Coordinates of C-alpha atoms in Angstrom, one line a residue:
M1054 CA 185.2 58.5 120.8
D1055 CA 182.7 56.1 122.3
I1056 CA 182.7 53.0 120.1
G1057 CA 179.8 51.4 121.9
G1058 CA 177.2 50.5 119.3
F1059 CA 179.6 51.6 116.5
D1060 CA 178.5 50.4 113.0
L1061 CA 181.4 48.7 111.3
N1062 CA 179.6 49.2 107.9
L1063 CA 180.6 52.8 108.2
L1064 CA 184.2 51.9 107.9
K1065 CA 183.4 49.9 104.7
A1066 CA 181.6 53.0 103.4
F1067 CA 184.6 55.2 104.2
D1068 CA 187.0 52.8 102.6
A1069 CA 184.9 52.7 99.4
L1070 CA 184.6 56.5 99.3
Y1071 CA 188.3 56.9 99.6
A1072 CA 188.9 54.4 96.8
E1073 CA 186.3 55.7 94.4
H1074 CA 186.1 59.4 95.1
H1075 CA 182.4 59.1 94.0
V1076 CA 179.3 58.4 96.1
T1077 CA 177.4 56.3 93.5
R1078 CA 180.5 54.2 92.6
A1079 CA 181.4 53.8 96.2
G1080 CA 177.8 52.5 96.9
L1081 CA 178.0 50.0 94.0
R1082 CA 181.4 48.8 95.3
I1083 CA 179.8 47.7 98.6
G1084 CA 176.2 47.1 97.5
L1085 CA 174.5 50.2 98.8
S1086 CA 172.2 52.6 97.0
Q1087 CA 173.2 56.2 96.4
S1088 CA 170.9 57.4 99.2
A1089 CA 172.2 54.9 101.6
M1090 CA 175.8 55.8 100.7
S1091 CA 174.9 59.5 101.2
G1092 CA 173.4 58.7 104.6
A1093 CA 176.6 56.8 105.6
L1094 CA 178.7 59.8 104.6
T1095 CA 176.6 62.0 106.8
R1096 CA 177.0 59.7 109.8
L1097 CA 180.8 59.5 109.1
R1098 CA 181.0 63.3 109.1
E1099 CA 179.2 63.5 112.4
L1100 CA 181.2 60.7 113.9
F1101 CA 184.6 62.3 113.0
D1102 CA 183.5 65.9 113.2
D1103 CA 185.0 66.5 109.8
E1104 CA 183.7 66.9 106.2
L1105 CA 186.0 64.0 105.2
F1106 CA 185.1 64.2 101.5
V1107 CA 184.3 67.4 99.7
R1108 CA 183.0 67.9 96.2
A1109 CA 185.6 69.0 93.5
P1110 CA 185.7 68.9 89.7
S1111 CA 187.6 65.6 89.9
G1112 CA 185.2 64.0 92.3
M1113 CA 184.8 63.7 96.1
Q1114 CA 188.3 64.6 97.4
P1115 CA 189.4 63.5 100.9
T1116 CA 190.3 66.1 103.5
P1117 CA 193.5 65.8 105.5
R1118 CA 191.6 64.1 108.3
A1119 CA 190.3 61.5 105.8
C1120 CA 193.8 60.9 104.5
D1121 CA 195.0 60.3 108.1
L1122 CA 192.2 57.8 108.6
A1123 CA 192.5 55.9 105.3
V1124 CA 195.4 53.5 106.0
P1125 CA 194.4 52.6 109.6
I1126 CA 190.8 51.9 108.5
S1127 CA 191.9 49.9 105.5
D1128 CA 194.3 47.8 107.8
A1129 CA 191.5 47.3 110.3
L1130 CA 189.1 46.0 107.6
R1131 CA 191.7 43.7 106.3
L1132 CA 192.3 42.3 109.7
I1133 CA 188.6 41.8 110.4
R1134 CA 188.1 40.1 107.0
G1135 CA 191.0 37.8 107.7
T1136 CA 189.6 36.9 111.1
L1137 CA 186.1 36.2 109.9
R1138 CA 187.2 34.3 106.8
P1139 CA 189.9 31.9 108.2
D1140 CA 189.8 29.7 105.1
E1141 CA 191.3 32.5 103.1
F1142 CA 195.1 32.8 103.4
D1143 CA 197.3 34.8 101.1
P1144 CA 200.9 34.0 101.7
A1145 CA 202.1 37.0 99.6
T1146 CA 200.6 39.4 102.2
A1147 CA 200.6 37.3 105.4
D1148 CA 202.8 38.6 108.2
Q1149 CA 202.4 35.9 110.8
V1150 CA 205.0 33.8 112.7
F1151 CA 205.0 30.0 112.5
T1152 CA 206.5 28.1 115.4
I1153 CA 207.9 24.7 114.3
A1154 CA 209.4 22.1 116.5
M1155 CA 212.4 20.5 114.7
N1156 CA 215.2 18.2 115.5
D1157 CA 218.7 18.9 114.2
Y1158 CA 218.3 16.7 111.2
S1159 CA 215.1 18.3 109.9
A1160 CA 216.4 21.8 110.5
F1161 CA 219.7 21.0 108.7
V1162 CA 218.0 19.4 105.7
L1163 CA 214.8 21.5 105.3
L1164 CA 215.3 25.0 106.7
P1165 CA 217.6 26.4 103.9
L1166 CA 215.1 25.2 101.3
L1167 CA 212.1 26.4 103.3
L1168 CA 213.4 29.9 103.9
A1169 CA 214.4 30.2 100.2
R1170 CA 210.8 29.4 99.2
L1171 CA 209.3 31.8 101.9
S1172 CA 211.5 34.7 100.7
I1173 CA 209.7 34.4 97.3
E1174 CA 206.2 33.2 98.1
A1175 CA 205.6 34.7 101.6
P1176 CA 208.2 37.4 102.2
H1177 CA 206.6 38.7 105.4
V1178 CA 206.2 35.2 107.1
D1179 CA 208.7 34.4 109.8
V1180 CA 209.6 31.1 111.3
R1181 CA 210.5 30.4 114.9
V1182 CA 212.2 27.0 115.5
R1183 CA 211.8 25.1 118.8
G1184 CA 214.5 22.4 119.2
T1185 CA 213.4 18.9 120.2
F1186 CA 215.3 15.8 121.2
G1187 CA 212.5 13.2 121.0
R1188 CA 209.0 12.4 120.1
D1189 CA 207.5 13.0 123.5
E1190 CA 208.9 16.5 123.7
A1191 CA 207.5 17.3 120.2
V1192 CA 204.0 16.0 121.2
E1193 CA 204.1 18.2 124.4
L1194 CA 204.8 21.3 122.3
L1195 CA 201.9 20.5 120.0
D1196 CA 199.6 19.8 123.0
S1197 CA 200.5 23.0 124.7
G1198 CA 200.1 25.1 121.5
E1199 CA 203.8 26.3 121.8
A1200 CA 204.3 24.9 118.3
S1201 CA 201.9 24.6 115.4
L1202 CA 203.9 21.9 113.6
A1203 CA 206.6 19.4 114.6
I1204 CA 209.1 17.7 112.3
G1205 CA 211.0 14.6 113.3
F1206 CA 210.5 10.9 113.8
P1207 CA 206.9 9.8 113.4
V1208 CA 204.7 9.0 116.3
E1209 CA 201.7 6.7 116.4
V1210 CA 198.6 8.4 115.0
S1211 CA 196.2 9.3 117.8
A1212 CA 192.9 11.1 118.3
R1213 CA 194.7 14.4 118.7
I1214 CA 198.1 14.1 117.0
L1215 CA 198.1 13.7 113.2
T1216 CA 201.2 12.8 111.1
R1217 CA 202.3 13.1 107.5
P1218 CA 205.4 11.4 106.1
L1219 CA 207.8 13.8 104.4
L1220 CA 210.8 11.8 103.1
Q1221 CA 212.6 8.5 103.4
E1222 CA 216.2 8.5 104.6
D1223 CA 219.2 6.0 104.5
F1224 CA 222.4 5.8 106.5
S1225 CA 225.9 6.5 105.3
C1226 CA 229.3 6.3 106.9
I1227 CA 231.7 9.2 106.9
A1228 CA 235.5 9.0 107.6
R1229 CA 238.7 10.7 106.6
P1230 CA 239.8 9.8 103.0
G1231 CA 241.8 6.6 103.0
H1232 CA 240.5 5.3 106.3
P1233 CA 241.5 1.6 106.6
A1234 CA 238.0 0.6 107.7
F1235 CA 236.8 1.3 104.2
A1236 CA 239.8 0.2 102.2
D1237 CA 239.4 -2.3 99.4
G1238 CA 238.9 -5.7 101.0
A1239 CA 238.0 -4.2 104.4
S1240 CA 235.4 -6.3 106.3
V1241 CA 232.6 -5.7 108.7
E1242 CA 235.1 -6.8 111.4
D1243 CA 237.4 -3.9 110.3
F1244 CA 234.5 -1.6 110.6
A1245 CA 233.6 -2.8 114.1
A1246 CA 237.3 -2.5 115.2
A1247 CA 237.5 1.2 114.3
S1248 CA 236.8 3.9 116.9
H1249 CA 233.4 5.5 116.3
L1250 CA 231.6 8.8 116.8
L1251 CA 228.0 8.4 117.8
V1252 CA 225.4 11.2 117.4
S1253 CA 222.7 10.6 120.1
P1254 CA 220.4 13.5 121.1
E1255 CA 219.2 11.4 124.0
G1256 CA 222.8 10.7 125.2
D1257 CA 222.6 6.9 124.5
R1258 CA 225.8 4.9 124.2
A1259 CA 224.3 2.5 121.7
S1260 CA 222.3 2.8 118.5
L1261 CA 220.9 0.8 115.6
V1262 CA 224.5 0.2 114.4
D1263 CA 225.3 -1.5 117.7
R1264 CA 222.2 -3.7 117.5
E1265 CA 223.0 -4.8 113.9
L1266 CA 226.6 -5.6 114.9
A1267 CA 225.4 -7.6 117.9
K1268 CA 223.4 -9.8 115.5
L1269 CA 226.8 -10.7 113.9
G1270 CA 228.4 -11.3 117.3
L1271 CA 230.4 -8.0 117.0
E1272 CA 230.6 -4.8 119.0
R1273 CA 232.3 -1.5 118.5
R1274 CA 233.9 1.2 120.6
V1275 CA 232.2 4.5 120.8
A1276 CA 235.0 6.9 121.5
L1277 CA 232.9 10.0 121.3
S1278 CA 229.1 10.5 121.8
L1279 CA 227.6 13.9 120.8
P1280 CA 224.0 15.3 121.3
Q1281 CA 224.1 17.0 117.9
F1282 CA 225.8 16.2 114.6
L1283 CA 227.0 19.6 113.4
V1284 CA 230.4 19.2 115.1
A1285 CA 230.8 15.7 113.7
P1286 CA 232.4 16.6 110.4
F1287 CA 235.2 18.6 112.0
V1288 CA 236.0 15.8 114.3
I1289 CA 235.9 13.2 111.6
A1290 CA 238.1 15.2 109.3
E1291 CA 240.9 15.5 111.9
T1292 CA 240.8 12.0 113.5
D1293 CA 240.4 8.3 112.7
L1294 CA 236.9 8.2 114.1
V1295 CA 234.1 6.8 111.9
A1296 CA 230.5 8.1 112.1
T1297 CA 227.2 6.6 110.7
V1298 CA 224.8 9.4 109.9
A1299 CA 221.8 10.2 107.7
S1300 CA 222.8 10.1 104.0
R1301 CA 221.6 13.6 103.2
V1302 CA 223.7 14.9 106.0
A1303 CA 226.7 12.8 104.9
R1304 CA 226.5 14.1 101.4
R1305 CA 226.4 17.7 102.7
F1306 CA 229.5 17.1 104.8
A1307 CA 231.4 15.6 101.9
A1308 CA 230.6 18.7 99.8
S1309 CA 231.8 21.0 102.6
G1310 CA 235.5 20.9 101.6
L1311 CA 236.6 19.6 105.0
G1312 CA 238.0 16.4 103.5
I1313 CA 235.4 13.8 104.3
A1314 CA 234.7 10.6 102.4
V1315 CA 231.2 8.9 102.3
H1316 CA 230.9 5.1 102.3
Q1317 CA 228.1 2.6 102.2
P1318 CA 227.7 1.0 105.7
P1319 CA 229.1 -2.6 105.6
I1320 CA 226.0 -3.8 107.5
G1321 CA 222.3 -3.6 106.6
L1322 CA 220.6 -0.6 108.2
P1323 CA 216.9 0.1 107.6
R1324 CA 215.5 3.2 106.0
W1325 CA 213.6 5.6 108.3
T1326 CA 210.9 8.2 107.8
L1327 CA 211.0 11.9 108.6
A1328 CA 207.5 13.0 109.4
M1329 CA 205.5 16.1 110.1
L1330 CA 203.1 16.2 113.0
W1331 CA 200.3 18.6 114.1
H1332 CA 197.5 18.8 116.6
R1333 CA 194.0 17.9 115.4
R1334 CA 192.7 21.3 116.5
A1335 CA 194.8 22.9 113.8
D1336 CA 193.8 20.5 111.1
T1337 CA 191.4 23.0 109.4
H1338 CA 193.5 26.1 110.0
A1339 CA 194.2 27.5 106.6
P1340 CA 197.7 29.1 107.4
T1341 CA 198.8 25.8 109.1
R1342 CA 197.6 23.8 106.1
W1343 CA 199.5 26.1 103.7
M1344 CA 202.7 25.7 105.7
Q1345 CA 202.2 21.9 105.8
N1346 CA 201.9 21.7 102.1
L1347 CA 204.9 24.0 101.5
I1348 CA 207.1 21.9 103.9
A1349 CA 206.0 18.8 102.1
E1350 CA 207.0 20.3 98.7
V1351 CA 210.3 21.3 100.1
A1352 CA 210.9 17.8 101.6
A1353 CA 210.2 16.2 98.2
S1354 CA 213.0 18.2 96.7
A1355 CA 215.5 17.7 99.5

């Protein structure tokens, strides 16, 4: 079939006829008179070389050829409507894939909650995660369009990268139960004297803890540096190492049954913000806005 000059309104007419089984009601459904609807049916019959709908006591009944066409035409119309009306987004029927750049912390804290919500509210929506190790890499993924959202540490708001805070986080220390660095009467000097595990995606050998200890004239030994924190609880449970990690992560580790105790750091450490970032070109994209709001709701309950 040559579709050059094809009138898409004929597909609307077909869809209405299939749904109503009646020429007049089908016309009312899409705003056409009975004569215009009859003309559309005549053109459809010529186009597909088939009667398509035949009169019967129960109304205009579809032929086998019409039944074959019904679902593909309905799907095509739904796709066209969704494309032409981008502000409309129905998560219950959406079947798209969202690519989100996430660091280990955001994936650990948010993904289980996010997927639980999606399974109920948007069962056909899939998520693809791109791992990131820093702000610059997240921005590159947004700039290139490889990710529609990024979650991690905030970057400075710019003309093209927008940001939204998701949650505030503290630090906690984890160690095996009974570790002397956290015994009654233990001092910040005892904490500094312990051997430490440092989680550093960038591979640094120093962190905020080291800077705060330096202000007190102290330094610690980092016996093990890791690029991700997921192996940390297993190491901590079997050694005398101490780790300072995000509090939500520490609480999850303590509930794992590995035998890990959570302690307040003996030095002052500032709170930090987990943020969501996106490119300005996606600021008015309805599906992206929906996912932003869902992630924000999930973060508020994390």
